[in-house]
PDB file of C-alpha atoms in Angstrom:
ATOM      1  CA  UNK A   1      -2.205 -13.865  -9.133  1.00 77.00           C
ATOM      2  CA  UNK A   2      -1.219 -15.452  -6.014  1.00 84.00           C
ATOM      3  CA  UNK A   3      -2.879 -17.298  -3.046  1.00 92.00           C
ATOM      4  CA  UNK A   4      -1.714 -16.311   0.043  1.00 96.00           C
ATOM      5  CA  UNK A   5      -1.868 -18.119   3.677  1.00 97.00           C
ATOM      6  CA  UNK A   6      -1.375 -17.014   7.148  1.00 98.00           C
ATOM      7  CA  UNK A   7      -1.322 -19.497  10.316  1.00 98.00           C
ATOM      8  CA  UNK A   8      -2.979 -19.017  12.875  1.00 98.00           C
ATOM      9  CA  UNK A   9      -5.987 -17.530  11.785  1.00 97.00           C
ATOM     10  CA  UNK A  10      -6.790 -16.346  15.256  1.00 97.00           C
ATOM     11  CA  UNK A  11      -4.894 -16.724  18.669  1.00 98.00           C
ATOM     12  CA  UNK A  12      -5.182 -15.341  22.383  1.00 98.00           C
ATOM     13  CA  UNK A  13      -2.357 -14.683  24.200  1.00 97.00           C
ATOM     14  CA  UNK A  14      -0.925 -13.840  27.280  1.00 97.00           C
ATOM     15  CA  UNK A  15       0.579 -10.137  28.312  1.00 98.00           C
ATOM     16  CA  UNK A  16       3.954 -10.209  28.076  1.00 98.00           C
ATOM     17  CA  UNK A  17       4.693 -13.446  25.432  1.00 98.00           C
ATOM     18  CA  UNK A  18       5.335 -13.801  22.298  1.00 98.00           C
ATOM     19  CA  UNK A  19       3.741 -14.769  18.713  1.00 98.00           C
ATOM     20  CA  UNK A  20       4.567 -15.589  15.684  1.00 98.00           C
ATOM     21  CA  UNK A  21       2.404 -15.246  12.672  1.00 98.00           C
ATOM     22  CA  UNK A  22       3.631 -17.118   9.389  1.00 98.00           C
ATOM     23  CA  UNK A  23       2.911 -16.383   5.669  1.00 98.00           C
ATOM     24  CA  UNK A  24       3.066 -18.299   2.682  1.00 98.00           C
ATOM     25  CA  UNK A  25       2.606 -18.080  -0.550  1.00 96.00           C
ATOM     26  CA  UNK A  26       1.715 -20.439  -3.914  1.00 95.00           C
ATOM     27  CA  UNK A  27       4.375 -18.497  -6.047  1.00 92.00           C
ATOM     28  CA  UNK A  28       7.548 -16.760  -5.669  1.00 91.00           C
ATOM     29  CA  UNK A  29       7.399 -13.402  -5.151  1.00 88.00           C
ATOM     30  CA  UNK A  30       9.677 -10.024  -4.895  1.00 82.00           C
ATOM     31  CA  UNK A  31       8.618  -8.338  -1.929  1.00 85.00           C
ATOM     32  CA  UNK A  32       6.271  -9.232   1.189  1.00 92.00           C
ATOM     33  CA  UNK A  33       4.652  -6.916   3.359  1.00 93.00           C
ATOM     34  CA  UNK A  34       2.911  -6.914   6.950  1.00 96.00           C
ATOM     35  CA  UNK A  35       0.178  -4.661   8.192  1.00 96.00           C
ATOM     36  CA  UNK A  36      -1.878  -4.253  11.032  1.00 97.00           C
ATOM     37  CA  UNK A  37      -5.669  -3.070  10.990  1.00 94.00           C
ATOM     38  CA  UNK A  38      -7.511  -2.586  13.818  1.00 89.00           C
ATOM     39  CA  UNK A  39     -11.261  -4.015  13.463  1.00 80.00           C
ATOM     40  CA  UNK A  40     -13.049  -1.810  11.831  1.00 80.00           C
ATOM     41  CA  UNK A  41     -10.068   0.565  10.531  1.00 87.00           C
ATOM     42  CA  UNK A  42      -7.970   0.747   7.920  1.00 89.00           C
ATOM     43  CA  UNK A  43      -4.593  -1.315   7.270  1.00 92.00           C
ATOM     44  CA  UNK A  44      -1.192   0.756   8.400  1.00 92.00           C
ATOM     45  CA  UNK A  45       2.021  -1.058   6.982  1.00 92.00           C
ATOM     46  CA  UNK A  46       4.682  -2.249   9.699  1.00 95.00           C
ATOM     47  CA  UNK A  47       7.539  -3.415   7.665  1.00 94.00           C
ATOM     48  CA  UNK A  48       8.320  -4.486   4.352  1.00 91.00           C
ATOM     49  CA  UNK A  49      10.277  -8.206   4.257  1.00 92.00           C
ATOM     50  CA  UNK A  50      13.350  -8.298   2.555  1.00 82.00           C
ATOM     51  CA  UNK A  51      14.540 -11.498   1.409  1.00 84.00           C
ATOM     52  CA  UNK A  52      17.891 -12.220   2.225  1.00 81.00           C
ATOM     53  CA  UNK A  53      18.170  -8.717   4.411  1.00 82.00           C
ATOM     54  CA  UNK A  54      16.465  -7.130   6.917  1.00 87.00           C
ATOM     55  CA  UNK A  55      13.024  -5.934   7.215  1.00 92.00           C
ATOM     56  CA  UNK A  56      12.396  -2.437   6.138  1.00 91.00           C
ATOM     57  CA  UNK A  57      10.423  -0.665   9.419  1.00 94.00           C
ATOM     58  CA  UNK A  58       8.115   2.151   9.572  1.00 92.00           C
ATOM     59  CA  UNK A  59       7.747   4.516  11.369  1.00 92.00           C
ATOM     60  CA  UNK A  60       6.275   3.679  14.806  1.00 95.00           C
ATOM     61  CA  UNK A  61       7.336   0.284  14.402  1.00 96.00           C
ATOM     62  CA  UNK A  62      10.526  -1.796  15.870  1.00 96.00           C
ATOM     63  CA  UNK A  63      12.866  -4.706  14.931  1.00 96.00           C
ATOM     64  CA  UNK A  64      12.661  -5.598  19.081  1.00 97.00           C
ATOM     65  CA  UNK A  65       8.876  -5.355  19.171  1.00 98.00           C
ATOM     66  CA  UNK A  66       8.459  -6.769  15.553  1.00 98.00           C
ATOM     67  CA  UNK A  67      10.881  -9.167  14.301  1.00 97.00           C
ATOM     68  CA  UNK A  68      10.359 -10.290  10.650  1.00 97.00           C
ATOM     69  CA  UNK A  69      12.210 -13.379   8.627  1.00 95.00           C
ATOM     70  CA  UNK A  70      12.119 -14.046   5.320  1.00 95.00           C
ATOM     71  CA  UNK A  71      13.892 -17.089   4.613  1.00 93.00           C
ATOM     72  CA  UNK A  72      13.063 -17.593   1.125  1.00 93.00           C
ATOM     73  CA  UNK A  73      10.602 -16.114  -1.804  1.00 92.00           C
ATOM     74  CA  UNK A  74       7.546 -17.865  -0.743  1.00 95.00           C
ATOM     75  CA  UNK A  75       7.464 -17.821   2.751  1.00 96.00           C
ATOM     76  CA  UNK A  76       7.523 -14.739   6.075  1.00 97.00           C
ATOM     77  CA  UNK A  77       7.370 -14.383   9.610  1.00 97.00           C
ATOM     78  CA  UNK A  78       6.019 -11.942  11.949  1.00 98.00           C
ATOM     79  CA  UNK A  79       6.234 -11.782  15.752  1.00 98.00           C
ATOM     80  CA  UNK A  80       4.867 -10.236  17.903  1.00 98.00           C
ATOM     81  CA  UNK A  81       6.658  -9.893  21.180  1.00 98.00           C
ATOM     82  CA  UNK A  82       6.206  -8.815  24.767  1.00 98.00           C
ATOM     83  CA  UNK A  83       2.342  -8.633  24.113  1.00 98.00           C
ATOM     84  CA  UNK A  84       0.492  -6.022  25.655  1.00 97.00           C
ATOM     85  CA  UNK A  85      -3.638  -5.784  25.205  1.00 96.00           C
ATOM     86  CA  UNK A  86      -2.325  -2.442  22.691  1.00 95.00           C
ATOM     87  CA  UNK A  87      -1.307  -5.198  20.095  1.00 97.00           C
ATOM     88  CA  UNK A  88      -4.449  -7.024  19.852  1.00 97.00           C
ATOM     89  CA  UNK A  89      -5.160  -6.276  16.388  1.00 97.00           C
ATOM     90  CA  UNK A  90      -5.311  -8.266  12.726  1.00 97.00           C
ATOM     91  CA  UNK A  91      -2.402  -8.680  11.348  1.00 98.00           C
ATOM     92  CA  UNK A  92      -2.065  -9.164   7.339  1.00 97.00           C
ATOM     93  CA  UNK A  93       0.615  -9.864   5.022  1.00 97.00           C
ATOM     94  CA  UNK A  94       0.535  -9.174   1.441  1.00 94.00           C
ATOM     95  CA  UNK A  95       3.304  -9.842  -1.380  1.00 92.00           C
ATOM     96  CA  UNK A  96       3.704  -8.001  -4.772  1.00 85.00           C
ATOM     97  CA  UNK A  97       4.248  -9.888  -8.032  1.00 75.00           C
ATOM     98  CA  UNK A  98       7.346  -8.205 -10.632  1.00 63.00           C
ATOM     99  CA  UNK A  99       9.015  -5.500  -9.379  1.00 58.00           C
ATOM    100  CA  UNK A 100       6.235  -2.695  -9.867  1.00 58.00           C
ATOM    101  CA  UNK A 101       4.826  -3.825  -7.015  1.00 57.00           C
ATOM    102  CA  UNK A 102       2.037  -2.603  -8.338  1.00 67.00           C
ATOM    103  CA  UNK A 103      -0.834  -5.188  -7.533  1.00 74.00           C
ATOM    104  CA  UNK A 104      -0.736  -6.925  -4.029  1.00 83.00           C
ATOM    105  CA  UNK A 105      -2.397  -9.786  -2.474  1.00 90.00           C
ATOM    106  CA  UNK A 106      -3.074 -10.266   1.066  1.00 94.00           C
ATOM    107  CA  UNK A 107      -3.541 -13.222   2.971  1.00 96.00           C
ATOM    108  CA  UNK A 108      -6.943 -13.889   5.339  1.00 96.00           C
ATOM    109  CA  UNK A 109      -5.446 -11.979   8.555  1.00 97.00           C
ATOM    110  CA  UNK A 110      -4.681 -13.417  11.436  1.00 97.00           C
ATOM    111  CA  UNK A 111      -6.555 -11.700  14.402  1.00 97.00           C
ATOM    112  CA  UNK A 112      -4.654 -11.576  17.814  1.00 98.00           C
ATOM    113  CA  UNK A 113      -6.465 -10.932  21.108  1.00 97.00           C
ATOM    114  CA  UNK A 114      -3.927 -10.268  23.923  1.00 98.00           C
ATOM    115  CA  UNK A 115      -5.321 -11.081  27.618  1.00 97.00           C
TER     116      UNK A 115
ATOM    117  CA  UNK B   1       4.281   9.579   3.818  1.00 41.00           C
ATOM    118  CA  UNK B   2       1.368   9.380   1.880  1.00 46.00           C
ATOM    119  CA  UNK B   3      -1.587  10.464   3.551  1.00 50.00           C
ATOM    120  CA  UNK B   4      -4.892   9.169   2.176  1.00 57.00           C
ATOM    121  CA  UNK B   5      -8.806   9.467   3.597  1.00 53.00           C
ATOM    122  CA  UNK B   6     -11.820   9.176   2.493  1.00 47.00           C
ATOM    123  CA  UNK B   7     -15.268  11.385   3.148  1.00 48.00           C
ATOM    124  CA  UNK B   8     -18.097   8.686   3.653  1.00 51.00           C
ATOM    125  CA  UNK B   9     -17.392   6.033   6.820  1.00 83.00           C
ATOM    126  CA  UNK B  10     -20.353   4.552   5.133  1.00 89.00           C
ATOM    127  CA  UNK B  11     -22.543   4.338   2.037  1.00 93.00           C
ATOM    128  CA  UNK B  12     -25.747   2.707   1.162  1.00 95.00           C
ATOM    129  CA  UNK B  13     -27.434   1.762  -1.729  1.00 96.00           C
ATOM    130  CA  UNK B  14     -29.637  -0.036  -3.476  1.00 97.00           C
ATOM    131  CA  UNK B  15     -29.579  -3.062  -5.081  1.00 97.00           C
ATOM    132  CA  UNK B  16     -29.403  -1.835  -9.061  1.00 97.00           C
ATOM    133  CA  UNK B  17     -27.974   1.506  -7.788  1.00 97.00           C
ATOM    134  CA  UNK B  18     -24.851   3.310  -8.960  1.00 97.00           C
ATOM    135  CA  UNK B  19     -22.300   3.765  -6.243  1.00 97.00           C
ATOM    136  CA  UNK B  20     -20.002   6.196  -5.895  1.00 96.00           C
ATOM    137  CA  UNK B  21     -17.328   6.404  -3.204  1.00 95.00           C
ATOM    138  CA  UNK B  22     -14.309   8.758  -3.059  1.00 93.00           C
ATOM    139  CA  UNK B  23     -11.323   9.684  -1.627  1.00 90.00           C
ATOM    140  CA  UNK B  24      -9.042  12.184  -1.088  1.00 85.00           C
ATOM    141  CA  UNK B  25      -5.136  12.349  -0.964  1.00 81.00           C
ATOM    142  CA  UNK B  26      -2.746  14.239  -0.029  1.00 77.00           C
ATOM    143  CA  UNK B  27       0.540  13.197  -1.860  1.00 75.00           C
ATOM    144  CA  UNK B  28       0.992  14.981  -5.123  1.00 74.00           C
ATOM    145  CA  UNK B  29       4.175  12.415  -5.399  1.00 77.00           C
ATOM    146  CA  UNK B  30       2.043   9.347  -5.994  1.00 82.00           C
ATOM    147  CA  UNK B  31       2.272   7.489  -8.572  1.00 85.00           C
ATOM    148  CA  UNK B  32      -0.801   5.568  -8.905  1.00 86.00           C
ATOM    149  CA  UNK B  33      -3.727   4.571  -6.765  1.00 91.00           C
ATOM    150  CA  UNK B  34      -5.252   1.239  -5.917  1.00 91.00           C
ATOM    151  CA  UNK B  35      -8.752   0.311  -4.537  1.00 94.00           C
ATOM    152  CA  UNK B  36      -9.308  -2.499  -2.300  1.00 94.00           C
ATOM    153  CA  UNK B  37     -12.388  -4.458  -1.316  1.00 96.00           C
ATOM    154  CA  UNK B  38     -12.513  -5.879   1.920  1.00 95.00           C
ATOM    155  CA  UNK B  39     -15.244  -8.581   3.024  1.00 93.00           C
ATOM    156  CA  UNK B  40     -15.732  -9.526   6.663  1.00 90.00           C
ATOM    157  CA  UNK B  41     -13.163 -11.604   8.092  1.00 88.00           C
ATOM    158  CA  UNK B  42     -10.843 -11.761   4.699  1.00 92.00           C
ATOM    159  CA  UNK B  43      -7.930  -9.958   3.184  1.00 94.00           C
ATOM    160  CA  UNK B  44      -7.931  -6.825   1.287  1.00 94.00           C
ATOM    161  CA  UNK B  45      -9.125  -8.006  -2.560  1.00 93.00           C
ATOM    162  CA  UNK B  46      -7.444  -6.107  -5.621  1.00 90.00           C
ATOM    163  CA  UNK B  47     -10.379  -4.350  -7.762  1.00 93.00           C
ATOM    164  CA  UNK B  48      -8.519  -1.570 -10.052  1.00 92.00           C
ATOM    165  CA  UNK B  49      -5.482   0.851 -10.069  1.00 90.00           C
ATOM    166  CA  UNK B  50      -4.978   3.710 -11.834  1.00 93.00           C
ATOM    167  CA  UNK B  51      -1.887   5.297 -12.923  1.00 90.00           C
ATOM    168  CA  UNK B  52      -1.651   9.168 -12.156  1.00 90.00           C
ATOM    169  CA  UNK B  53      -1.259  10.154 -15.539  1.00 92.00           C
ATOM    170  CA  UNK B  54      -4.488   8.954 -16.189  1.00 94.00           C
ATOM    171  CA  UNK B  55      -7.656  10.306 -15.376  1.00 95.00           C
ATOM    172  CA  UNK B  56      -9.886   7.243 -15.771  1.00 97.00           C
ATOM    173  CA  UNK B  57      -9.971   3.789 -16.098  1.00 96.00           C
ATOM    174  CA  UNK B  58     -12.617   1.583 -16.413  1.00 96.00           C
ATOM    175  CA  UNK B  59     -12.793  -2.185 -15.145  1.00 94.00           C
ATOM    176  CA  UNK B  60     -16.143  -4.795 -15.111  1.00 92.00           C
ATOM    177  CA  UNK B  61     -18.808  -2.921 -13.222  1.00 96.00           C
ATOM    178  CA  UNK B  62     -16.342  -0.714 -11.933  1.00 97.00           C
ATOM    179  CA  UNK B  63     -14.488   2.998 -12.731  1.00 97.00           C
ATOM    180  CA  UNK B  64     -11.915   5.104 -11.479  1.00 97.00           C
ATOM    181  CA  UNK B  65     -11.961   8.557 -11.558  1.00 97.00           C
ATOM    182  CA  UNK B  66      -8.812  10.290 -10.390  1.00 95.00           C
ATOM    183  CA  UNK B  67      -8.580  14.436 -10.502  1.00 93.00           C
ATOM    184  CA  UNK B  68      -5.243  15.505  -9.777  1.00 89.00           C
ATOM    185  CA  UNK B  69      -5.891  18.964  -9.914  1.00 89.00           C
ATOM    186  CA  UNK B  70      -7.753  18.627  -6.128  1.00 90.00           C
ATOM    187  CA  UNK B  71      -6.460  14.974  -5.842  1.00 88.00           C
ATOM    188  CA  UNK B  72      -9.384  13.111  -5.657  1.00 91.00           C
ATOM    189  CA  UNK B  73     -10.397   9.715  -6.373  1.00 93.00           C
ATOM    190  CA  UNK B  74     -13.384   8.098  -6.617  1.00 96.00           C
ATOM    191  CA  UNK B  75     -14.707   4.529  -7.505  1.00 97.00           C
ATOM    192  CA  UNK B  76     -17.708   3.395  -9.102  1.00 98.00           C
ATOM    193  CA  UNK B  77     -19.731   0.607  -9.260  1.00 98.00           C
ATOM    194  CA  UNK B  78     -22.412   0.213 -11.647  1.00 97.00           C
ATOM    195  CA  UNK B  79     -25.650  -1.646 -11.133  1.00 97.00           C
ATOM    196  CA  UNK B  80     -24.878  -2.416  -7.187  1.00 97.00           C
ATOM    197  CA  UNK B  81     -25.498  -5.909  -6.275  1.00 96.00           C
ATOM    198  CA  UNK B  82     -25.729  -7.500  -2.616  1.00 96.00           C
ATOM    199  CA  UNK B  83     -22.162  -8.961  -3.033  1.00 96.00           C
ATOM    200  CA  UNK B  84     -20.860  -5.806  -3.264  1.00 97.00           C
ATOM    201  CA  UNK B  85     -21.376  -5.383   0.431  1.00 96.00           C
ATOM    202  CA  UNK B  86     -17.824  -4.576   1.968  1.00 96.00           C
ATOM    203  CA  UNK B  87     -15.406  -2.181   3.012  1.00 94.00           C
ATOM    204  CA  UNK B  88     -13.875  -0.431   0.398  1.00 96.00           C
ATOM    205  CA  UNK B  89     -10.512   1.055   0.699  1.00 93.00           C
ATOM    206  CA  UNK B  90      -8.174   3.147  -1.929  1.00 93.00           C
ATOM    207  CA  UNK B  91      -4.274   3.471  -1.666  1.00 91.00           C
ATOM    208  CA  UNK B  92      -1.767   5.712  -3.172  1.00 89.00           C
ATOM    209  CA  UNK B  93       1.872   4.564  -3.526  1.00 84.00           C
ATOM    210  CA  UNK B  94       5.301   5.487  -4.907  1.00 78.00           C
ATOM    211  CA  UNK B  95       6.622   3.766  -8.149  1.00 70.00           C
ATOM    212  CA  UNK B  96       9.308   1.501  -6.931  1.00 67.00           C
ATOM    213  CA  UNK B  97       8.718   2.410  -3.215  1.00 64.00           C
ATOM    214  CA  UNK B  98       6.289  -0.325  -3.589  1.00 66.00           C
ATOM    215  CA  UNK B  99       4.300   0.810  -0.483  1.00 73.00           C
ATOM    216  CA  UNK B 100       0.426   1.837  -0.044  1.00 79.00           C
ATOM    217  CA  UNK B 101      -0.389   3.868   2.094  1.00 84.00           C
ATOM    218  CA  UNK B 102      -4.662   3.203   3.199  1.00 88.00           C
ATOM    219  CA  UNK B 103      -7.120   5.392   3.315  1.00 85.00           C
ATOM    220  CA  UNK B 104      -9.895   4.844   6.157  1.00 82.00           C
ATOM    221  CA  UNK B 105     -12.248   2.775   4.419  1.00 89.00           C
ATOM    222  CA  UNK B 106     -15.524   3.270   3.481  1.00 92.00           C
ATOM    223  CA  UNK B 107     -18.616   0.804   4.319  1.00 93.00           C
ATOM    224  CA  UNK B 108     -20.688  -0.160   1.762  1.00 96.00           C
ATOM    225  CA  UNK B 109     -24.247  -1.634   2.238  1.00 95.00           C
ATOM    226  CA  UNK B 110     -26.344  -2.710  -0.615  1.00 96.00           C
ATOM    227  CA  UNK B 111     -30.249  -2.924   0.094  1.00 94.00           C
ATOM    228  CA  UNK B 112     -32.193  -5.604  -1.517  1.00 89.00           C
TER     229      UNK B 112
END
């Protein structure tokens, strides 16, 4: 298994800055996912993190809006830029151990309220 | 993508009870299927995956039932206890896409 972290746990921000959410985990792992989930809703993936390339987007979601780094096997970042009140939300990053990918863990969530 | 939902926003039982709680899907292409528990205020928690060519696959206190034919999924928990009180959420993903797509969660309460 792994034992994930996220800092901060919870944060309010202004419209229009920036935050950046960081992940890390107790192991190495291949592959490192964020999500967002609304309270009370389900989780909707925004990009998988690619170590040593960029992060893989979905659809809906932007590099400018959303820039990711993953520096190393352990560790990921998330920001969240320009804020608006629409991006108040939890955000949650998991990471898959082996390459099935088949069991992830997720860290506690870190929930943003933008002001 | 995949495209995954559920038909109970919430469920609740008592404490002993069976629960059952299902979903539906909508990708034939998945390859297997995950449920999730989520507490309040915590991260998603791993509870069982199935593979899709399998139609059942038990766990401690828990079993998942997956019907391809009208691709459904359901989860069960035997004897229902109090700390079983969460959301509970199943996925479907690709093989080697390595990406789950959620379904809308279902709320479980357990009465004592």
């Amino acid at each position: 298994s792994a034992v994930i972290s996220q800092k901060p746990s919870r944060d309010i921000c202004q419209r229009g800055t920036s935050l950046t959410i960081q992940c890390q985990v107790d192991s190495q792992v291949t592959m490192m996912f964020w999500y967002r989930q609304q309270p009370g809703q389900s989780l909707t993936l925004i990009a998988t993190a690619n170590q040593g390339s960029e992060a893989t987007y979905e659809s809906g979601f932007v590099i400018d809006k959303f820039p990711i780094s993953r520096p190393n096997l352990t560790f990921s970042t998330l920001t969240v830029s320009n804020m608006s009140p629409e991006d108040s939300s939890i955000y949650l990053c998991s990471a898959s151990l082996g390459t099935s990918g088949i069991e992830q863990y997720f860290g506690p969530g870190t929930r943003l309220t933008v002001t | 993508g995949e495209s995954v939902g559920l038909h109970l926003p919430t469920l609740s039982v008592q404490e002993g009870d069976n629960s059952i709680i299902n979903c539906a899907y909508s990708n034939s292409a998945s390859d297997y299927f995950i449920w999730y528990k989520q507490e309040s205020g915590k991260g998603p928690q791993f509870i069982i995956d199935i593979r899709s060519n399998m139609d059942k696959r038990q766990g401690q206190r828990v079993t998942v039932l997956l019907n391809k034919t009208v691709k459904h999924l359901s989860l069960q928990i035997a004897a229902t206890q109090p700390g079983d009180s969460a959301v509970y959420f199943c996925a479907g993903a690709v093989y080697n896409f390595n990406k789950f797509y959620f379904g809308s969660g279902t709320k479980l309460n357990v009465k004592p």
